Amino acid sequence: MDSPAPITATPARTVADSGPTEAKPTKPLRNPCNLCQSVRAILKRPKTGQQLCKECFFHVFETEIHNTIVDNKLFNKGDRVAIGASGGKDSTVLAYVMKLLNDRYSYGLDLVLLSIDEGITGYRDDSLETVKRNRDQYKIPLLIISYKDLYGWSMDDIVKEIGRKNNCTFCGVFRRQALDRGAIMLNVNHIVTGHNADDIAETVLMNILRGDLPRLQRCTSIITNDSSEDSSGIETSKILRSKPFKYTYEKEIVMYAYFKKLDYFSTECIYSPNAYRGHARVFLKDLEAIRRTAIVDIIHSGEALSASVQANESTKLPTMSNCTRCGYISSNELCKACLLLEGLNKGLPQLGIGHTTKIRRMHEAANLASGLLSPASSSPSLNGVEATVANTAAAKSEDSKGRVVTHIKDLSRLENMPTLDGV
């Protein structure tokens, strides 16, 4: 009988042996980017609701800002432009994007960073370190000027004098002037700031709530120009200011900084929680949660209201001239900074904020006691407490006569002239 055949292993079947096979169908991409459709989306734009990948978001964000700059003709080739730099997310992204677009589209701008040191211990000193790192990272020169150098007061000094109420009024007025004065030192044509769509919408709401419609023109304009001529016919301020982020949402600026891994300072100012703007911000965020376009809608409403105010001939807008003390643009004999500084020096910090009869009477009495006002020109009638305050203010003003705002024409001759830090 034949023996059974030995058991052998069956040879493995190879692809070559089996012939051609059908390719497996690829799974459809889950949650694709609305623009490129080839990469998974990782974010949803707060402004439009689009779901985008990182690279498409960068492209859209940068292109929208470029279009804003071009459509509004913000710059001319060869302009020397100062970027207001605080170290926060807005100014850091602004510096990065301005540098990027200037190189990409050949704007031909000469960029410099301009920072203001308000003198807030534990806040501004730390944020300025961030600005210095940005200077090195983006290769843009930096100038830092301080309230102490310009006005003789730091914000810490001012808060000790006036308390936590109204300190944002002092800081806002002083910072605005300080930026212009720094720009004069740098001989720049233009200042750009990081005010975003949220900031502008908040300002529109604040002006409406205060009934200050004439100010809508300034807050909604993407570019402003404070120019006037002094008595000698010399134009003391012809520096343009613009807001390239006018239509850019704050949340998208944060996203851009996060995904680009930009170096910025995120701590809030220690004196700002009590600011009136904070209430407008909370209200705006509630509106945005209900309606995504609320921010831009409010800006457009502000623009329309501003146009109607301008068209109304009965609305009287202030006539701009120059401060008789420091030469800065002003609608009154003294600019707001000089008035606030005079109040600080005389121990009457409410002088530049309130316009009550009581404050004016004490101011006149202080000037009278200091010999700055003749008895014939004023005859204030004060009670005992008001007279004591006025006499104290007069004595204090004698001790602080040197603390005045530097005249614009003397900025180039400051004893402690800040220097431009190169890279």
PDB file of N, CA and C in Angstrom, residues 310-396:
ATOM      1  N   GLN A 310     -21.944 115.298  11.692  1.00  0.00           N
ATOM      2  CA  GLN A 310     -21.196 116.242  10.853  1.00  0.00           C
ATOM      3  C   GLN A 310     -22.115 117.005   9.908  1.00  0.00           C
ATOM      4  N   ALA A 311     -23.152 116.308   9.410  1.00  0.00           N
ATOM      5  CA  ALA A 311     -24.069 116.936   8.460  1.00  0.00           C
ATOM      6  C   ALA A 311     -25.005 117.933   9.143  1.00  0.00           C
ATOM      7  N   ASN A 312     -25.157 117.794  10.461  1.00  0.00           N
ATOM      8  CA  ASN A 312     -26.040 118.691  11.207  1.00  0.00           C
ATOM      9  C   ASN A 312     -25.326 120.015  11.474  1.00  0.00           C
ATOM     10  N   GLU A 313     -25.742 121.073  10.815  1.00  0.00           N
ATOM     11  CA  GLU A 313     -25.062 122.361  10.930  1.00  0.00           C
ATOM     12  C   GLU A 313     -25.180 122.966  12.318  1.00  0.00           C
ATOM     13  N   SER A 314     -26.193 122.533  13.084  1.00  0.00           N
ATOM     14  CA  SER A 314     -26.373 123.095  14.423  1.00  0.00           C
ATOM     15  C   SER A 314     -25.392 122.522  15.434  1.00  0.00           C
ATOM     16  N   THR A 315     -24.720 121.402  15.056  1.00  0.00           N
ATOM     17  CA  THR A 315     -23.739 120.794  15.958  1.00  0.00           C
ATOM     18  C   THR A 315     -22.434 121.565  15.867  1.00  0.00           C
ATOM     19  N   LYS A 316     -22.023 122.139  16.953  1.00  0.00           N
ATOM     20  CA  LYS A 316     -20.801 122.942  16.968  1.00  0.00           C
ATOM     21  C   LYS A 316     -19.623 122.078  17.405  1.00  0.00           C
ATOM     22  N   LEU A 317     -18.675 121.900  16.512  1.00  0.00           N
ATOM     23  CA  LEU A 317     -17.463 121.171  16.839  1.00  0.00           C
ATOM     24  C   LEU A 317     -16.408 122.159  17.334  1.00  0.00           C
ATOM     25  N   PRO A 318     -15.552 121.730  18.273  1.00  0.00           N
ATOM     26  CA  PRO A 318     -14.556 122.659  18.819  1.00  0.00           C
ATOM     27  C   PRO A 318     -13.534 123.101  17.785  1.00  0.00           C
ATOM     28  N   THR A 319     -13.102 124.349  17.903  1.00  0.00           N
ATOM     29  CA  THR A 319     -12.060 124.883  17.037  1.00  0.00           C
ATOM     30  C   THR A 319     -10.701 124.566  17.646  1.00  0.00           C
ATOM     31  N   MET A 320      -9.858 123.940  16.860  1.00  0.00           N
ATOM     32  CA  MET A 320      -8.569 123.506  17.392  1.00  0.00           C
ATOM     33  C   MET A 320      -7.520 124.606  17.245  1.00  0.00           C
ATOM     34  N   SER A 321      -6.736 124.792  18.317  1.00  0.00           N
ATOM     35  CA  SER A 321      -5.620 125.742  18.293  1.00  0.00           C
ATOM     36  C   SER A 321      -4.467 125.073  19.036  1.00  0.00           C
ATOM     37  N   ASN A 322      -3.660 125.872  19.729  1.00  0.00           N
ATOM     38  CA  ASN A 322      -2.531 125.306  20.468  1.00  0.00           C
ATOM     39  C   ASN A 322      -2.561 125.760  21.917  1.00  0.00           C
ATOM     40  N   CYS A 323      -2.149 124.878  22.793  1.00  0.00           N
ATOM     41  CA  CYS A 323      -2.048 125.194  24.216  1.00  0.00           C
ATOM     42  C   CYS A 323      -1.034 126.321  24.399  1.00  0.00           C
ATOM     43  N   THR A 324      -1.416 127.339  25.163  1.00  0.00           N
ATOM     44  CA  THR A 324      -0.534 128.490  25.367  1.00  0.00           C
ATOM     45  C   THR A 324       0.666 128.143  26.241  1.00  0.00           C
ATOM     46  N   ARG A 325       0.597 127.001  26.937  1.00  0.00           N
ATOM     47  CA  ARG A 325       1.679 126.639  27.851  1.00  0.00           C
ATOM     48  C   ARG A 325       2.677 125.663  27.232  1.00  0.00           C
ATOM     49  N   CYS A 326       2.175 124.645  26.538  1.00  0.00           N
ATOM     50  CA  CYS A 326       3.098 123.615  26.020  1.00  0.00           C
ATOM     51  C   CYS A 326       3.080 123.498  24.502  1.00  0.00           C
ATOM     52  N   GLY A 327       2.146 124.179  23.824  1.00  0.00           N
ATOM     53  CA  GLY A 327       2.130 124.154  22.368  1.00  0.00           C
ATOM     54  C   GLY A 327       1.397 122.983  21.760  1.00  0.00           C
ATOM     55  N   TYR A 328       0.824 122.104  22.592  1.00  0.00           N
ATOM     56  CA  TYR A 328       0.137 120.925  22.064  1.00  0.00           C
ATOM     57  C   TYR A 328      -1.227 121.322  21.514  1.00  0.00           C
ATOM     58  N   ILE A 329      -1.759 120.508  20.587  1.00  0.00           N
ATOM     59  CA  ILE A 329      -3.059 120.764  20.004  1.00  0.00           C
ATOM     60  C   ILE A 329      -4.125 120.795  21.099  1.00  0.00           C
ATOM     61  N   SER A 330      -5.015 121.802  21.050  1.00  0.00           N
ATOM     62  CA  SER A 330      -6.016 121.945  22.100  1.00  0.00           C
ATOM     63  C   SER A 330      -7.184 122.782  21.601  1.00  0.00           C
ATOM     64  N   SER A 331      -8.364 122.516  22.160  1.00  0.00           N
ATOM     65  CA  SER A 331      -9.531 123.326  21.818  1.00  0.00           C
ATOM     66  C   SER A 331      -9.749 124.435  22.844  1.00  0.00           C
ATOM     67  N   ASN A 332      -8.910 124.484  23.874  1.00  0.00           N
ATOM     68  CA  ASN A 332      -8.992 125.511  24.910  1.00  0.00           C
ATOM     69  C   ASN A 332      -7.643 126.209  25.061  1.00  0.00           C
ATOM     70  N   GLU A 333      -7.617 127.217  25.913  1.00  0.00           N
ATOM     71  CA  GLU A 333      -6.358 127.934  26.132  1.00  0.00           C
ATOM     72  C   GLU A 333      -5.288 127.009  26.675  1.00  0.00           C
ATOM     73  N   LEU A 334      -5.659 126.144  27.633  1.00  0.00           N
ATOM     74  CA  LEU A 334      -4.754 125.126  28.153  1.00  0.00           C
ATOM     75  C   LEU A 334      -5.218 123.753  27.684  1.00  0.00           C
ATOM     76  N   CYS A 335      -4.279 122.916  27.261  1.00  0.00           N
ATOM     77  CA  CYS A 335      -4.646 121.561  26.869  1.00  0.00           C
ATOM     78  C   CYS A 335      -5.019 120.746  28.112  1.00  0.00           C
ATOM     79  N   LYS A 336      -5.617 119.597  27.898  1.00  0.00           N
ATOM     80  CA  LYS A 336      -6.084 118.773  29.009  1.00  0.00           C
ATOM     81  C   LYS A 336      -4.932 118.323  29.894  1.00  0.00           C
ATOM     82  N   ALA A 337      -3.788 118.000  29.305  1.00  0.00           N
ATOM     83  CA  ALA A 337      -2.649 117.535  30.100  1.00  0.00           C
ATOM     84  C   ALA A 337      -2.142 118.635  31.025  1.00  0.00           C
ATOM     85  N   CYS A 338      -2.037 119.861  30.514  1.00  0.00           N
ATOM     86  CA  CYS A 338      -1.563 120.973  31.350  1.00  0.00           C
ATOM     87  C   CYS A 338      -2.559 121.269  32.473  1.00  0.00           C
ATOM     88  N   LEU A 339      -3.848 121.143  32.156  1.00  0.00           N
ATOM     89  CA  LEU A 339      -4.871 121.399  33.170  1.00  0.00           C
ATOM     90  C   LEU A 339      -4.823 120.330  34.266  1.00  0.00           C
ATOM     91  N   LEU A 340      -4.692 119.060  33.859  1.00  0.00           N
ATOM     92  CA  LEU A 340      -4.596 117.980  34.841  1.00  0.00           C
ATOM     93  C   LEU A 340      -3.332 118.123  35.678  1.00  0.00           C
ATOM     94  N   LEU A 341      -2.233 118.477  35.024  1.00  0.00           N
ATOM     95  CA  LEU A 341      -0.973 118.632  35.735  1.00  0.00           C
ATOM     96  C   LEU A 341      -1.037 119.794  36.716  1.00  0.00           C
ATOM     97  N   GLU A 342      -1.692 120.874  36.332  1.00  0.00           N
ATOM     98  CA  GLU A 342      -1.846 122.014  37.229  1.00  0.00           C
ATOM     99  C   GLU A 342      -2.648 121.611  38.463  1.00  0.00           C
ATOM    100  N   GLY A 343      -3.686 120.808  38.253  1.00  0.00           N
ATOM    101  CA  GLY A 343      -4.475 120.334  39.381  1.00  0.00           C
ATOM    102  C   GLY A 343      -3.664 119.468  40.325  1.00  0.00           C
ATOM    103  N   LEU A 344      -2.820 118.593  39.759  1.00  0.00           N
ATOM    104  CA  LEU A 344      -1.962 117.742  40.594  1.00  0.00           C
ATOM    105  C   LEU A 344      -0.976 118.588  41.389  1.00  0.00           C
ATOM    106  N   ASN A 345      -0.368 119.561  40.722  1.00  0.00           N
ATOM    107  CA  ASN A 345       0.637 120.391  41.378  1.00  0.00           C
ATOM    108  C   ASN A 345       0.042 121.261  42.491  1.00  0.00           C
ATOM    109  N   LYS A 346      -1.221 121.615  42.348  1.00  0.00           N
ATOM    110  CA  LYS A 346      -1.856 122.495  43.324  1.00  0.00           C
ATOM    111  C   LYS A 346      -2.684 121.744  44.365  1.00  0.00           C
ATOM    112  N   GLY A 347      -2.643 120.404  44.295  1.00  0.00           N
ATOM    113  CA  GLY A 347      -3.429 119.645  45.249  1.00  0.00           C
ATOM    114  C   GLY A 347      -4.910 119.663  44.956  1.00  0.00           C
ATOM    115  N   LEU A 348      -5.272 119.977  43.713  1.00  0.00           N
ATOM    116  CA  LEU A 348      -6.671 119.989  43.283  1.00  0.00           C
ATOM    117  C   LEU A 348      -6.828 119.041  42.093  1.00  0.00           C
ATOM    118  N   PRO A 349      -6.690 117.712  42.329  1.00  0.00           N
ATOM    119  CA  PRO A 349      -6.683 116.761  41.219  1.00  0.00           C
ATOM    120  C   PRO A 349      -7.974 116.735  40.410  1.00  0.00           C
ATOM    121  N   GLN A 350      -9.090 117.207  40.997  1.00  0.00           N
ATOM    122  CA  GLN A 350     -10.354 117.222  40.258  1.00  0.00           C
ATOM    123  C   GLN A 350     -10.465 118.408  39.306  1.00  0.00           C
ATOM    124  N   LEU A 351      -9.452 119.278  39.307  1.00  0.00           N
ATOM    125  CA  LEU A 351      -9.510 120.496  38.512  1.00  0.00           C
ATOM    126  C   LEU A 351      -9.744 120.208  37.035  1.00  0.00           C
ATOM    127  N   GLY A 352      -9.025 119.230  36.493  1.00  0.00           N
ATOM    128  CA  GLY A 352      -9.159 118.935  35.072  1.00  0.00           C
ATOM    129  C   GLY A 352     -10.230 117.925  34.747  1.00  0.00           C
ATOM    130  N   ILE A 353     -10.936 117.420  35.767  1.00  0.00           N
ATOM    131  CA  ILE A 353     -11.955 116.396  35.543  1.00  0.00           C
ATOM    132  C   ILE A 353     -13.347 116.982  35.714  1.00  0.00           C
ATOM    133  N   GLY A 354     -13.604 117.552  36.902  1.00  0.00           N
ATOM    134  CA  GLY A 354     -14.910 118.154  37.153  1.00  0.00           C
ATOM    135  C   GLY A 354     -14.927 119.605  36.735  1.00  0.00           C
ATOM    136  N   HIS A 355     -16.095 120.130  36.514  1.00  0.00           N
ATOM    137  CA  HIS A 355     -16.248 121.540  36.136  1.00  0.00           C
ATOM    138  C   HIS A 355     -17.234 122.225  37.086  1.00  0.00           C
ATOM    139  N   THR A 356     -17.174 121.790  38.335  1.00  0.00           N
ATOM    140  CA  THR A 356     -18.105 122.351  39.302  1.00  0.00           C
ATOM    141  C   THR A 356     -17.649 123.733  39.732  1.00  0.00           C
ATOM    142  N   THR A 357     -18.621 124.521  40.206  1.00  0.00           N
ATOM    143  CA  THR A 357     -18.317 125.871  40.675  1.00  0.00           C
ATOM    144  C   THR A 357     -17.345 125.828  41.844  1.00  0.00           C
ATOM    145  N   LYS A 358     -17.503 124.842  42.712  1.00  0.00           N
ATOM    146  CA  LYS A 358     -16.656 124.735  43.897  1.00  0.00           C
ATOM    147  C   LYS A 358     -15.189 124.569  43.513  1.00  0.00           C
ATOM    148  N   ILE A 359     -14.929 123.679  42.555  1.00  0.00           N
ATOM    149  CA  ILE A 359     -13.551 123.441  42.116  1.00  0.00           C
ATOM    150  C   ILE A 359     -12.973 124.702  41.488  1.00  0.00           C
ATOM    151  N   ARG A 360     -13.763 125.377  40.650  1.00  0.00           N
ATOM    152  CA  ARG A 360     -13.271 126.593  39.994  1.00  0.00           C
ATOM    153  C   ARG A 360     -12.965 127.680  41.013  1.00  0.00           C
ATOM    154  N   ARG A 361     -13.809 127.791  42.031  1.00  0.00           N
ATOM    155  CA  ARG A 361     -13.595 128.822  43.049  1.00  0.00           C
ATOM    156  C   ARG A 361     -12.311 128.550  43.830  1.00  0.00           C
ATOM    157  N   MET A 362     -12.071 127.288  44.161  1.00  0.00           N
ATOM    158  CA  MET A 362     -10.831 126.948  44.878  1.00  0.00           C
ATOM    159  C   MET A 362      -9.608 127.184  43.999  1.00  0.00           C
ATOM    160  N   HIS A 363      -9.743 126.910  42.690  1.00  0.00           N
ATOM    161  CA  HIS A 363      -8.641 127.136  41.762  1.00  0.00           C
ATOM    162  C   HIS A 363      -8.314 128.630  41.683  1.00  0.00           C
ATOM    163  N   GLU A 364      -9.335 129.454  41.578  1.00  0.00           N
ATOM    164  CA  GLU A 364      -9.118 130.898  41.523  1.00  0.00           C
ATOM    165  C   GLU A 364      -8.483 131.407  42.813  1.00  0.00           C
ATOM    166  N   ALA A 365      -8.945 130.845  43.949  1.00  0.00           N
ATOM    167  CA  ALA A 365      -8.381 131.266  45.224  1.00  0.00           C
ATOM    168  C   ALA A 365      -6.917 130.862  45.346  1.00  0.00           C
ATOM    169  N   ALA A 366      -6.587 129.672  44.836  1.00  0.00           N
ATOM    170  CA  ALA A 366      -5.195 129.212  44.876  1.00  0.00           C
ATOM    171  C   ALA A 366      -4.318 130.103  44.012  1.00  0.00           C
ATOM    172  N   ASN A 367      -4.814 130.477  42.834  1.00  0.00           N
ATOM    173  CA  ASN A 367      -4.059 131.383  41.960  1.00  0.00           C
ATOM    174  C   ASN A 367      -3.903 132.753  42.596  1.00  0.00           C
ATOM    175  N   LEU A 368      -4.939 133.192  43.284  1.00  0.00           N
ATOM    176  CA  LEU A 368      -4.898 134.488  43.955  1.00  0.00           C
ATOM    177  C   LEU A 368      -3.853 134.488  45.062  1.00  0.00           C
ATOM    178  N   ALA A 369      -3.846 133.395  45.848  1.00  0.00           N
ATOM    179  CA  ALA A 369      -2.877 133.291  46.938  1.00  0.00           C
ATOM    180  C   ALA A 369      -1.456 133.151  46.416  1.00  0.00           C
ATOM    181  N   SER A 370      -1.304 132.584  45.205  1.00  0.00           N
ATOM    182  CA  SER A 370       0.030 132.411  44.618  1.00  0.00           C
ATOM    183  C   SER A 370       0.490 133.651  43.874  1.00  0.00           C
ATOM    184  N   GLY A 371      -0.388 134.656  43.767  1.00  0.00           N
ATOM    185  CA  GLY A 371      -0.038 135.867  43.032  1.00  0.00           C
ATOM    186  C   GLY A 371      -0.187 135.732  41.546  1.00  0.00           C
ATOM    187  N   LEU A 372      -0.851 134.621  41.077  1.00  0.00           N
ATOM    188  CA  LEU A 372      -1.027 134.416  39.647  1.00  0.00           C
ATOM    189  C   LEU A 372      -2.286 135.093  39.128  1.00  0.00           C
ATOM    190  N   LEU A 373      -3.109 135.612  40.041  1.00  0.00           N
ATOM    191  CA  LEU A 373      -4.363 136.227  39.655  1.00  0.00           C
ATOM    192  C   LEU A 373      -4.553 137.497  40.473  1.00  0.00           C
ATOM    193  N   SER A 374      -4.951 138.578  39.827  1.00  0.00           N
ATOM    194  CA  SER A 374      -5.153 139.839  40.548  1.00  0.00           C
ATOM    195  C   SER A 374      -6.498 139.819  41.263  1.00  0.00           C
ATOM    196  N   PRO A 375      -6.608 140.484  42.418  1.00  0.00           N
ATOM    197  CA  PRO A 375      -7.886 140.519  43.152  1.00  0.00           C
ATOM    198  C   PRO A 375      -9.016 141.080  42.322  1.00  0.00           C
ATOM    199  N   ALA A 376      -8.708 142.004  41.393  1.00  0.00           N
ATOM    200  CA  ALA A 376      -9.764 142.631  40.593  1.00  0.00           C
ATOM    201  C   ALA A 376     -10.394 141.652  39.616  1.00  0.00           C
ATOM    202  N   SER A 377      -9.593 140.649  39.180  1.00  0.00           N
ATOM    203  CA  SER A 377     -10.097 139.723  38.166  1.00  0.00           C
ATOM    204  C   SER A 377     -10.934 138.614  38.753  1.00  0.00           C
ATOM    205  N   SER A 378     -10.861 138.418  40.066  1.00  0.00           N
ATOM    206  CA  SER A 378     -11.640 137.360  40.681  1.00  0.00           C
ATOM    207  C   SER A 378     -11.873 137.681  42.145  1.00  0.00           C
ATOM    208  N   SER A 379     -13.041 137.308  42.608  1.00  0.00           N
ATOM    209  CA  SER A 379     -13.350 137.527  44.014  1.00  0.00           C
ATOM    210  C   SER A 379     -14.063 136.310  44.574  1.00  0.00           C
ATOM    211  N   PRO A 380     -13.338 135.188  44.710  1.00  0.00           N
ATOM    212  CA  PRO A 380     -13.970 133.977  45.193  1.00  0.00           C
ATOM    213  C   PRO A 380     -14.411 134.105  46.644  1.00  0.00           C
ATOM    214  N   SER A 381     -15.577 133.591  46.901  1.00  0.00           N
ATOM    215  CA  SER A 381     -16.094 133.587  48.261  1.00  0.00           C
ATOM    216  C   SER A 381     -16.118 132.152  48.756  1.00  0.00           C
ATOM    217  N   LEU A 382     -15.192 131.801  49.641  1.00  0.00           N
ATOM    218  CA  LEU A 382     -15.040 130.423  50.093  1.00  0.00           C
ATOM    219  C   LEU A 382     -15.408 130.287  51.551  1.00  0.00           C
ATOM    220  N   ASN A 383     -15.894 129.101  51.904  1.00  0.00           N
ATOM    221  CA  ASN A 383     -16.099 128.826  53.319  1.00  0.00           C
ATOM    222  C   ASN A 383     -14.776 128.419  53.940  1.00  0.00           C
ATOM    223  N   GLY A 384     -14.771 128.109  55.222  1.00  0.00           N
ATOM    224  CA  GLY A 384     -13.518 127.816  55.926  1.00  0.00           C
ATOM    225  C   GLY A 384     -12.766 126.637  55.359  1.00  0.00           C
ATOM    226  N   VAL A 385     -13.471 125.538  55.067  1.00  0.00           N
ATOM    227  CA  VAL A 385     -12.814 124.334  54.547  1.00  0.00           C
ATOM    228  C   VAL A 385     -12.239 124.595  53.173  1.00  0.00           C
ATOM    229  N   GLU A 386     -13.036 125.268  52.292  1.00  0.00           N
ATOM    230  CA  GLU A 386     -12.565 125.553  50.944  1.00  0.00           C
ATOM    231  C   GLU A 386     -11.361 126.484  50.964  1.00  0.00           C
ATOM    232  N   ALA A 387     -11.370 127.468  51.881  1.00  0.00           N
ATOM    233  CA  ALA A 387     -10.241 128.398  51.983  1.00  0.00           C
ATOM    234  C   ALA A 387      -8.981 127.669  52.412  1.00  0.00           C
ATOM    235  N   THR A 388      -9.118 126.711  53.342  1.00  0.00           N
ATOM    236  CA  THR A 388      -7.962 125.928  53.792  1.00  0.00           C
ATOM    237  C   THR A 388      -7.383 125.118  52.640  1.00  0.00           C
ATOM    238  N   VAL A 389      -8.284 124.480  51.867  1.00  0.00           N
ATOM    239  CA  VAL A 389      -7.828 123.698  50.709  1.00  0.00           C
ATOM    240  C   VAL A 389      -7.121 124.593  49.702  1.00  0.00           C
ATOM    241  N   ALA A 390      -7.683 125.785  49.450  1.00  0.00           N
ATOM    242  CA  ALA A 390      -7.090 126.704  48.485  1.00  0.00           C
ATOM    243  C   ALA A 390      -5.714 127.173  48.940  1.00  0.00           C
ATOM    244  N   ASN A 391      -5.558 127.492  50.232  1.00  0.00           N
ATOM    245  CA  ASN A 391      -4.267 127.933  50.751  1.00  0.00           C
ATOM    246  C   ASN A 391      -3.236 126.812  50.683  1.00  0.00           C
ATOM    247  N   THR A 392      -3.678 125.591  50.998  1.00  0.00           N
ATOM    248  CA  THR A 392      -2.770 124.438  50.889  1.00  0.00           C
ATOM    249  C   THR A 392      -2.342 124.234  49.448  1.00  0.00           C
ATOM    250  N   ALA A 393      -3.308 124.384  48.534  1.00  0.00           N
ATOM    251  CA  ALA A 393      -2.990 124.233  47.115  1.00  0.00           C
ATOM    252  C   ALA A 393      -2.004 125.297  46.655  1.00  0.00           C
ATOM    253  N   ALA A 394      -2.184 126.518  47.128  1.00  0.00           N
ATOM    254  CA  ALA A 394      -1.271 127.598  46.752  1.00  0.00           C
ATOM    255  C   ALA A 394       0.134 127.322  47.249  1.00  0.00           C
ATOM    256  N   ALA A 395       0.239 126.821  48.499  1.00  0.00           N
ATOM    257  CA  ALA A 395       1.554 126.504  49.049  1.00  0.00           C
ATOM    258  C   ALA A 395       2.200 125.361  48.275  1.00  0.00           C
ATOM    259  N   LYS A 396       1.373 124.380  47.910  1.00  0.00           N
ATOM    260  CA  LYS A 396       1.913 123.238  47.180  1.00  0.00           C
ATOM    261  C   LYS A 396       2.374 123.636  45.785  1.00  0.00           C
TER     262      LYS A 396
END
